[in-house]
C-alpha cells in the first residue's frame, strides 16, 4: 500500500524499527512482514545460493527470498564478516546481485545489512554491461527515516 497519510508513514517506520530490534534469526521475517503486510507484496521463501562468490568477496553461503510482485524479487543478504565491518561494499552488493539474478531471473531488489546491522541497504541493481549499476538507499538505525519511508512506499508503484 502506498503511503498516503501520517499513519501509513508511522506504520512503515514501526516495521523498520522492528527489523532493527529483531534477533539475527528474526530479521528476514521482520523484512517479510514489511513487504507483505505493508507494501502488498506476495510472500516468498527459500534460499538462493551465493556459494559461487569469489574468495575475495565476503558473502554468506545463501541469501533468503523475502517477497515478490510482478517479476520483482526481494532478497535479503545479511553480511556477517566482511573486510570492512561497518559497511556494505560495492563488491559484495554487485556479486550478490549477479548471482541472485542468474538464479531468479526478473527484476531484483536486494536488501543487505552491514555486519553490525546498524545499516539496512536497499539496492536496485540494473544489468547493462559487465558490472551491474547499483542504486542504493541506506537506512540507519536510530536516524530519522522520512525519505527512506517514502521511497519504500514508492516501490509499490514501480
XYZ file of N, CA, C and O in Angstrom:
632
model
N 0.847 -1.164 0.000
C 0.000 0.000 0.000
C 0.897 1.233 0.000
O 1.828 1.310 0.784
N 0.633 2.188 -0.868
C 1.432 3.406 -0.846
C 1.121 4.226 0.404
O 0.033 4.144 0.961
N 2.080 4.997 0.813
C 1.882 5.860 1.984
C 1.094 7.078 1.544
O 1.510 7.821 0.665
N -0.071 7.244 2.146
C -0.907 8.381 1.770
C -1.195 9.307 2.943
O -1.764 10.366 2.757
N -0.801 8.906 4.142
C -1.024 9.775 5.295
C 0.016 9.493 6.377
O 0.824 8.583 6.247
N -0.036 10.263 7.437
C 0.950 10.113 8.517
C 0.870 8.752 9.201
O 1.879 8.206 9.622
N -0.324 8.210 9.301
C -0.481 6.901 9.935
C 0.257 5.816 9.147
O 0.937 4.972 9.720
N 0.121 5.844 7.823
C 0.850 4.886 6.984
C 2.353 5.025 7.168
O 3.073 4.041 7.280
N 2.831 6.261 7.188
C 4.265 6.501 7.376
C 4.722 5.985 8.740
O 5.785 5.366 8.852
N 3.923 6.219 9.749
C 4.272 5.751 11.094
C 4.321 4.221 11.144
O 5.184 3.642 11.806
N 3.424 3.562 10.417
C 3.420 2.101 10.394
C 4.672 1.551 9.706
O 5.285 0.598 10.194
N 5.072 2.143 8.587
C 6.300 1.701 7.914
C 7.492 1.936 8.832
O 8.376 1.092 8.945
N 7.508 3.060 9.500
C 8.578 3.362 10.458
C 8.635 2.292 11.548
O 9.715 1.841 11.938
N 7.487 1.836 12.020
C 7.449 0.788 13.043
C 7.995 -0.538 12.511
O 8.711 -1.248 13.220
N 7.673 -0.875 11.268
C 8.206 -2.097 10.670
C 9.735 -2.031 10.574
O 10.425 -3.016 10.837
N 10.266 -0.877 10.198
C 11.719 -0.713 10.104
C 12.343 -0.830 11.494
O 13.367 -1.497 11.674
N 11.730 -0.214 12.481
C 12.242 -0.308 13.856
C 12.217 -1.758 14.340
O 13.148 -2.207 15.011
N 11.167 -2.506 13.987
C 11.094 -3.922 14.373
C 12.212 -4.722 13.723
O 12.749 -5.650 14.320
N 12.550 -4.382 12.487
C 13.661 -5.067 11.828
C 14.949 -4.865 12.627
O 15.660 -5.819 12.917
N 15.265 -3.619 12.964
C 16.498 -3.342 13.693
C 16.495 -3.966 15.090
O 17.541 -4.324 15.613
N 15.324 -4.126 15.693
C 15.230 -4.704 17.035
C 15.229 -6.236 17.017
O 15.447 -6.860 18.054
N 15.006 -6.829 15.863
C 14.883 -8.289 15.776
C 16.224 -8.981 16.004
O 17.291 -8.407 15.777
N 16.140 -10.221 16.428
C 17.342 -11.045 16.558
C 17.871 -11.353 15.165
O 17.173 -11.167 14.159
N 19.082 -11.854 15.092
C 19.667 -12.223 13.798
C 18.734 -13.185 13.063
O 18.472 -13.026 11.874
N 18.214 -14.169 13.767
C 17.333 -15.166 13.154
C 15.970 -14.587 12.755
O 15.314 -15.116 11.867
N 15.546 -13.496 13.379
C 14.229 -12.924 13.109
C 14.199 -11.799 12.095
O 13.126 -11.316 11.739
N 15.351 -11.383 11.603
C 15.390 -10.222 10.696
C 14.719 -10.489 9.355
O 14.023 -9.633 8.825
N 14.933 -11.661 8.784
C 14.303 -11.966 7.494
C 12.784 -11.926 7.624
O 12.091 -11.387 6.766
N 12.273 -12.481 8.708
C 10.824 -12.461 8.924
C 10.313 -11.035 9.132
O 9.239 -10.681 8.657
N 11.082 -10.208 9.823
C 10.681 -8.808 10.011
C 10.619 -8.077 8.666
O 9.696 -7.290 8.427
N 11.565 -8.341 7.778
C 11.526 -7.755 6.432
C 10.329 -8.269 5.649
O 9.653 -7.508 4.953
N 10.087 -9.568 5.745
C 8.956 -10.167 5.034
C 7.652 -9.494 5.467
O 6.796 -9.184 4.638
N 7.509 -9.257 6.760
C 6.286 -8.598 7.245
C 6.140 -7.197 6.666
O 5.045 -6.789 6.292
N 7.235 -6.449 6.577
C 7.180 -5.105 5.976
C 6.674 -5.187 4.542
O 5.731 -4.497 4.166
N 7.295 -6.045 3.736
C 6.935 -6.110 2.321
C 5.563 -6.725 2.085
O 4.827 -6.263 1.218
N 5.196 -7.732 2.862
C 3.923 -8.417 2.635
C 2.764 -7.674 3.292
O 1.747 -7.396 2.650
N 2.900 -7.338 4.564
C 1.786 -6.741 5.296
C 1.582 -5.265 4.960
O 0.454 -4.789 4.959
N 2.646 -4.549 4.694
C 2.505 -3.108 4.496
C 2.611 -2.681 3.034
O 1.952 -1.757 2.605
N 3.457 -3.365 2.254
C 3.691 -2.933 0.876
C 2.998 -3.821 -0.155
O 3.200 -3.657 -1.357
N 2.169 -4.756 0.306
C 1.318 -5.590 -0.554
C 2.066 -6.506 -1.523
O 1.570 -6.819 -2.597
N 3.246 -6.960 -1.163
C 3.949 -7.958 -1.949
C 3.430 -9.333 -1.560
O 2.824 -9.499 -0.510
N 3.706 -10.321 -2.388
C 3.410 -11.709 -2.039
C 4.620 -12.279 -1.305
O 5.761 -11.967 -1.647
N 4.371 -13.079 -0.315
C 5.455 -13.694 0.437
C 6.220 -14.672 -0.453
O 5.627 -15.358 -1.282
N 7.529 -14.700 -0.291
C 8.371 -15.665 -0.999
C 9.326 -16.268 0.018
O 9.738 -15.597 0.966
N 9.647 -17.517 -0.155
C 10.564 -18.185 0.759
C 11.582 -18.971 -0.046
O 11.430 -19.174 -1.248
N 12.593 -19.431 0.643
C 13.609 -20.257 0.018
C 14.951 -19.557 -0.003
O 15.043 -18.341 0.155
N 15.970 -20.346 -0.196
C 17.334 -19.828 -0.218
C 17.822 -19.709 -1.653
O 17.424 -20.478 -2.522
N 18.686 -18.740 -1.861
C 19.358 -18.551 -3.141
C 20.846 -18.721 -2.858
O 21.391 -18.055 -1.977
N 21.492 -19.594 -3.583
C 22.895 -19.890 -3.326
C 23.815 -18.742 -3.723
O 23.675 -18.154 -4.795
N 24.737 -18.426 -2.834
C 25.794 -17.453 -3.112
C 27.159 -18.140 -3.048
O 28.196 -17.496 -2.962
N 27.149 -19.468 -3.109
C 28.367 -20.263 -2.940
C 29.402 -20.014 -4.034
O 30.591 -20.247 -3.815
N 28.989 -19.532 -5.198
C 29.929 -19.291 -6.292
C 30.629 -17.940 -6.196
O 31.345 -17.547 -7.109
N 30.445 -17.246 -5.102
C 31.103 -15.936 -4.932
C 32.609 -16.131 -4.850
O 33.084 -17.096 -4.241
N 33.379 -15.240 -5.448
C 34.838 -15.359 -5.352
C 35.315 -15.224 -3.905
O 34.628 -14.648 -3.058
N 36.478 -15.744 -3.634
C 37.022 -15.759 -2.264
C 37.271 -14.363 -1.699
O 37.223 -14.165 -0.494
N 37.527 -13.369 -2.561
C 37.808 -12.020 -2.070
C 36.539 -11.229 -1.729
O 36.611 -10.081 -1.326
N 35.366 -11.847 -1.889
C 34.095 -11.205 -1.575
C 33.458 -11.964 -0.415
O 33.233 -13.166 -0.507
N 33.194 -11.262 0.668
C 32.667 -11.903 1.878
C 31.142 -11.907 1.867
O 30.507 -10.953 2.295
N 30.566 -12.999 1.362
C 29.115 -13.161 1.342
C 28.747 -14.420 2.108
O 29.542 -15.358 2.189
N 27.527 -14.463 2.650
C 27.071 -15.718 3.263
C 26.895 -16.771 2.165
O 26.876 -16.441 0.975
N 26.728 -18.009 2.543
C 26.576 -19.070 1.541
C 25.227 -19.004 0.824
O 25.092 -19.475 -0.302
N 24.218 -18.406 1.480
C 22.901 -18.262 0.860
C 22.295 -16.896 1.193
O 22.667 -16.255 2.172
N 21.364 -16.502 0.355
C 20.530 -15.330 0.603
C 19.098 -15.839 0.756
O 18.774 -16.937 0.301
N 18.239 -15.056 1.387
C 16.873 -15.523 1.634
C 15.865 -14.717 0.831
O 15.851 -13.487 0.882
N 15.006 -15.446 0.120
C 13.918 -14.786 -0.607
C 12.921 -14.255 0.416
O 12.564 -14.943 1.364
N 12.454 -13.036 0.202
C 11.559 -12.363 1.136
C 10.157 -12.200 0.560
O 9.166 -12.547 1.180
N 10.091 -11.626 -0.641
C 8.793 -11.307 -1.228
C 8.952 -11.155 -2.736
O 10.066 -11.072 -3.249
N 7.817 -11.094 -3.424
C 7.844 -10.844 -4.863
C 6.565 -10.152 -5.290
O 5.540 -10.227 -4.607
N 6.660 -9.464 -6.423
C 5.500 -8.810 -7.014
C 5.772 -8.591 -8.491
O 6.750 -7.930 -8.846
N 4.957 -9.194 -9.324
C 5.018 -8.984 -10.763
C 6.443 -9.066 -11.318
O 6.895 -8.191 -12.047
N 7.172 -10.110 -10.979
C 8.510 -10.312 -11.506
C 9.626 -9.622 -10.749
O 10.790 -9.745 -11.105
N 9.290 -8.890 -9.692
C 10.303 -8.247 -8.852
C 10.529 -9.128 -7.631
O 9.590 -9.433 -6.897
N 11.768 -9.552 -7.432
C 12.124 -10.412 -6.305
C 12.855 -9.592 -5.243
O 13.804 -8.882 -5.555
N 12.413 -9.703 -4.001
C 13.083 -9.061 -2.873
C 13.875 -10.147 -2.162
O 13.312 -11.175 -1.766
N 15.194 -9.927 -2.021
C 16.077 -10.933 -1.442
C 16.928 -10.281 -0.362
O 17.477 -9.199 -0.559
N 17.055 -10.963 0.773
C 17.805 -10.464 1.928
C 19.171 -11.133 2.010
O 19.273 -12.359 1.995
N 20.207 -10.304 2.105
C 21.586 -10.783 2.219
C 22.213 -10.142 3.454
O 22.652 -8.996 3.409
N 22.266 -10.863 4.572
C 22.904 -10.308 5.771
C 24.408 -10.583 5.756
O 24.827 -11.724 5.638
N 25.203 -9.549 5.845
C 26.654 -9.741 5.899
C 27.065 -9.963 7.349
O 26.489 -9.382 8.263
N 28.071 -10.805 7.537
C 28.475 -11.086 8.906
C 29.948 -10.860 9.175
O 30.341 -10.785 10.320
N 30.773 -10.737 8.192
C 32.191 -10.549 8.479
C 32.967 -10.093 7.270
O 33.903 -10.744 6.847
N 32.568 -9.003 6.684
C 33.273 -8.520 5.501
C 34.588 -7.857 5.902
O 34.804 -7.569 7.071
N 35.448 -7.570 4.941
C 36.705 -6.892 5.250
C 36.508 -5.547 5.944
O 37.344 -5.120 6.710
N 35.407 -4.872 5.677
C 35.112 -3.604 6.340
C 33.803 -3.765 7.110
O 32.727 -3.674 6.534
N 33.848 -4.015 8.421
C 32.662 -4.432 9.166
C 31.532 -3.399 9.283
O 30.433 -3.769 9.611
N 31.799 -2.160 9.002
C 30.749 -1.161 9.196
C 30.055 -0.745 7.908
O 29.311 0.229 7.907
N 30.312 -1.447 6.815
C 29.667 -1.037 5.571
C 29.411 -2.220 4.664
O 29.939 -3.311 4.861
N 28.607 -1.976 3.661
C 28.353 -2.957 2.615
C 29.126 -2.458 1.399
O 28.792 -1.426 0.829
N 30.159 -3.186 1.031
C 30.992 -2.770 -0.092
C 30.284 -3.027 -1.423
O 29.446 -3.926 -1.539
N 30.650 -2.245 -2.423
C 30.092 -2.424 -3.755
C 30.388 -3.835 -4.277
O 29.562 -4.437 -4.950
N 31.568 -4.366 -3.961
C 31.932 -5.707 -4.432
C 30.940 -6.755 -3.932
O 30.534 -7.644 -4.697
N 30.550 -6.680 -2.668
C 29.582 -7.633 -2.125
C 28.209 -7.458 -2.784
O 27.568 -8.431 -3.171
N 27.768 -6.214 -2.907
C 26.448 -5.957 -3.480
C 26.392 -6.386 -4.952
O 25.432 -7.034 -5.381
N 27.411 -6.059 -5.727
C 27.423 -6.406 -7.150
C 27.496 -7.918 -7.346
O 26.776 -8.482 -8.187
N 28.337 -8.591 -6.579
C 28.457 -10.040 -6.705
C 27.161 -10.729 -6.310
O 26.684 -11.629 -7.006
N 26.576 -10.317 -5.193
C 25.308 -10.908 -4.760
C 24.228 -10.669 -5.816
O 23.459 -11.584 -6.150
N 24.163 -9.465 -6.357
C 23.154 -9.138 -7.374
C 23.301 -10.048 -8.591
O 22.304 -10.594 -9.093
N 24.527 -10.245 -9.077
C 24.746 -11.097 -10.250
C 24.340 -12.540 -9.974
O 23.635 -13.158 -10.779
N 24.784 -13.083 -8.843
C 24.483 -14.475 -8.527
C 22.984 -14.702 -8.356
O 22.428 -15.705 -8.828
N 22.311 -13.781 -7.686
C 20.871 -13.931 -7.442
C 20.090 -13.754 -8.734
O 19.166 -14.507 -9.028
N 20.459 -12.757 -9.548
C 19.760 -12.522 -10.813
C 19.899 -13.722 -11.754
O 18.959 -14.073 -12.460
N 21.066 -14.353 -11.746
C 21.265 -15.541 -12.588
C 20.332 -16.676 -12.187
O 19.876 -17.444 -13.024
N 20.030 -16.775 -10.902
C 19.186 -17.870 -10.427
C 17.689 -17.550 -10.521
O 16.886 -18.408 -10.877
N 17.296 -16.319 -10.218
C 15.870 -16.000 -10.127
C 15.266 -15.429 -11.409
O 14.071 -15.552 -11.625
N 16.025 -14.762 -12.206
C 15.530 -14.108 -13.427
C 14.427 -13.101 -13.073
O 13.600 -13.358 -12.230
N 14.436 -11.975 -13.697
C 13.480 -10.919 -13.405
C 14.162 -9.777 -12.678
O 15.384 -9.757 -12.507
N 13.394 -8.809 -12.270
C 13.934 -7.663 -11.543
C 14.261 -8.070 -10.118
O 13.670 -8.993 -9.560
N 15.168 -7.321 -9.523
C 15.689 -7.682 -8.213
C 15.765 -6.460 -7.316
O 16.152 -5.378 -7.753
N 15.386 -6.639 -6.067
C 15.591 -5.646 -5.029
C 16.355 -6.354 -3.921
O 15.840 -7.278 -3.303
N 17.600 -5.955 -3.738
C 18.448 -6.560 -2.713
C 18.301 -5.775 -1.424
O 18.316 -4.541 -1.444
N 18.187 -6.466 -0.332
C 18.191 -5.833 0.977
C 19.367 -6.441 1.734
O 19.398 -7.639 1.978
N 20.358 -5.602 2.031
C 21.574 -6.088 2.690
C 21.788 -5.327 3.993
O 21.383 -4.170 4.112
N 22.413 -5.990 4.945
C 22.792 -5.327 6.187
C 24.296 -5.427 6.359
O 24.908 -6.411 5.947
N 24.864 -4.393 6.968
C 26.274 -4.484 7.322
C 26.395 -5.452 8.501
O 25.399 -5.780 9.150
N 27.599 -5.951 8.789
C 27.739 -6.973 9.836
C 27.211 -6.565 11.217
O 26.697 -7.405 11.942
N 27.308 -5.294 11.573
C 26.798 -4.879 12.877
C 25.291 -4.605 12.853
O 24.698 -4.310 13.880
N 24.686 -4.712 11.685
C 23.259 -4.442 11.473
C 22.855 -3.056 11.948
O 21.773 -2.855 12.479
N 23.734 -2.101 11.737
C 23.387 -0.712 12.037
C 22.865 -0.004 10.797
O 22.359 1.105 10.878
N 22.991 -0.663 9.644
C 22.521 -0.100 8.381
C 21.746 -1.157 7.603
O 22.116 -2.327 7.582
N 20.714 -0.705 6.946
C 19.923 -1.524 6.042
C 20.082 -0.900 4.664
O 19.725 0.260 4.458
N 20.663 -1.637 3.732
C 20.881 -1.139 2.371
C 19.812 -1.736 1.470
O 19.704 -2.960 1.365
N 19.046 -0.893 0.816
C 18.055 -1.326 -0.160
C 18.658 -0.983 -1.515
O 18.885 0.189 -1.821
N 18.938 -2.011 -2.317
C 19.723 -1.841 -3.540
C 18.927 -2.322 -4.750
O 18.419 -3.445 -4.765
N 18.857 -1.458 -5.752
C 18.187 -1.770 -7.012
C 19.269 -1.933 -8.071
O 19.809 -0.961 -8.578
N 19.634 -3.169 -8.423
C 20.665 -3.350 -9.452
C 20.056 -3.361 -10.855
O 18.958 -3.878 -11.059
N 20.752 -2.754 -11.793
C 20.378 -2.849 -13.201
C 21.571 -3.438 -13.943
O 22.716 -3.095 -13.652
N 21.282 -4.296 -14.870
C 22.326 -5.055 -15.544
C 22.477 -4.585 -16.987
O 21.699 -4.959 -17.854
N 23.463 -3.738 -17.205
C 23.821 -3.283 -18.539
C 25.337 -3.287 -18.625
O 25.989 -2.372 -18.137
N 25.889 -4.334 -19.175
C 27.335 -4.442 -19.239
C 27.856 -5.488 -18.279
O 27.107 -6.272 -17.700
N 29.158 -5.455 -18.065
C 29.814 -6.473 -17.244
C 29.491 -6.346 -15.761
O 29.362 -7.332 -15.056
N 29.378 -5.139 -15.278
C 29.135 -4.919 -13.851
C 27.778 -4.248 -13.656
O 27.454 -3.287 -14.366
N 26.989 -4.721 -12.699
C 25.674 -4.087 -12.508
C 25.801 -2.669 -11.947
O 26.721 -2.363 -11.198
N 24.876 -1.840 -12.346
C 24.765 -0.497 -11.772
C 23.888 -0.636 -10.527
O 22.840 -1.288 -10.567
N 24.337 -0.052 -9.417
C 23.636 -0.220 -8.145
C 23.097 1.123 -7.658
O 23.858 2.038 -7.380
N 21.789 1.221 -7.553
C 21.173 2.379 -6.894
C 20.870 1.949 -5.476
O 20.198 0.953 -5.258
N 21.346 2.728 -4.534
C 21.301 2.291 -3.142
C 20.655 3.348 -2.257
O 20.919 4.534 -2.385
N 19.833 2.873 -1.328
C 19.276 3.716 -0.279
C 19.714 3.082 1.040
O 19.557 1.877 1.231
N 20.276 3.885 1.925
C 20.755 3.368 3.205
C 19.849 3.886 4.316
O 19.631 5.091 4.437
N 19.349 2.958 5.119
C 18.529 3.302 6.277
C 19.370 2.980 7.504
O 19.790 1.840 7.676
N 19.626 3.969 8.331
C 20.471 3.750 9.506
C 19.626 3.657 10.764
O 18.637 4.368 10.929
N 20.074 2.772 11.651
C 19.402 2.603 12.934
C 19.445 3.927 13.695
O 20.452 4.622 13.698
N 18.345 4.283 14.325
C 18.236 5.446 15.206
C 18.400 6.795 14.509
O 18.658 7.799 15.169
N 18.260 6.852 13.194
C 18.279 8.134 12.490
C 16.910 8.377 11.868
O 16.203 7.420 11.545
N 16.533 9.640 11.674
C 15.235 9.918 11.043
C 15.148 9.238 9.677
O 16.131 9.180 8.940
N 13.960 8.758 9.338
C 13.808 7.964 8.122
C 12.715 8.462 7.191
O 12.198 7.703 6.399
N 12.341 9.698 7.240
C 11.220 10.166 6.445
C 11.404 9.862 4.959
O 10.528 9.323 4.299
N 12.556 10.212 4.409
C 12.802 9.966 2.989
C 12.813 8.477 2.694
O 12.234 8.031 1.702
N 13.449 7.685 3.534
C 13.502 6.241 3.320
C 12.108 5.632 3.359
O 11.771 4.776 2.534
N 11.298 6.066 4.284
C 9.929 5.551 4.394
C 9.154 5.873 3.120
O 8.464 5.019 2.562
N 9.296 7.088 2.613
C 8.594 7.478 1.393
C 9.093 6.668 0.199
O 8.308 6.192 -0.604
N 10.400 6.488 0.099
C 10.947 5.727 -1.026
C 10.517 4.263 -0.963
O 10.217 3.671 -2.001
N 10.478 3.680 0.211
C 9.995 2.309 0.335
C 8.547 2.193 -0.113
O 8.168 1.244 -0.784
N 7.750 3.158 0.241
C 6.344 3.094 -0.159
C 6.209 3.211 -1.670
O 5.291 2.645 -2.268
N 7.125 3.923 -2.321
C 7.065 4.093 -3.770
C 7.395 2.814 -4.523
O 7.088 2.703 -5.710
N 8.000 1.842 -3.869
C 8.283 0.560 -4.533
C 6.989 -0.038 -5.051
O 6.943 -0.621 -6.131
N 5.918 0.141 -4.318
C 4.618 -0.388 -4.717
C 4.241 0.097 -6.109
O 3.744 -0.660 -6.925
N 4.502 1.348 -6.406
C 4.090 1.948 -7.673
C 5.012 1.581 -8.822
O 4.650 1.701 -9.960
N 6.235 1.169 -8.530
C 7.182 0.857 -9.579
C 7.166 -0.614 -9.880
O 7.748 -1.122 -10.747
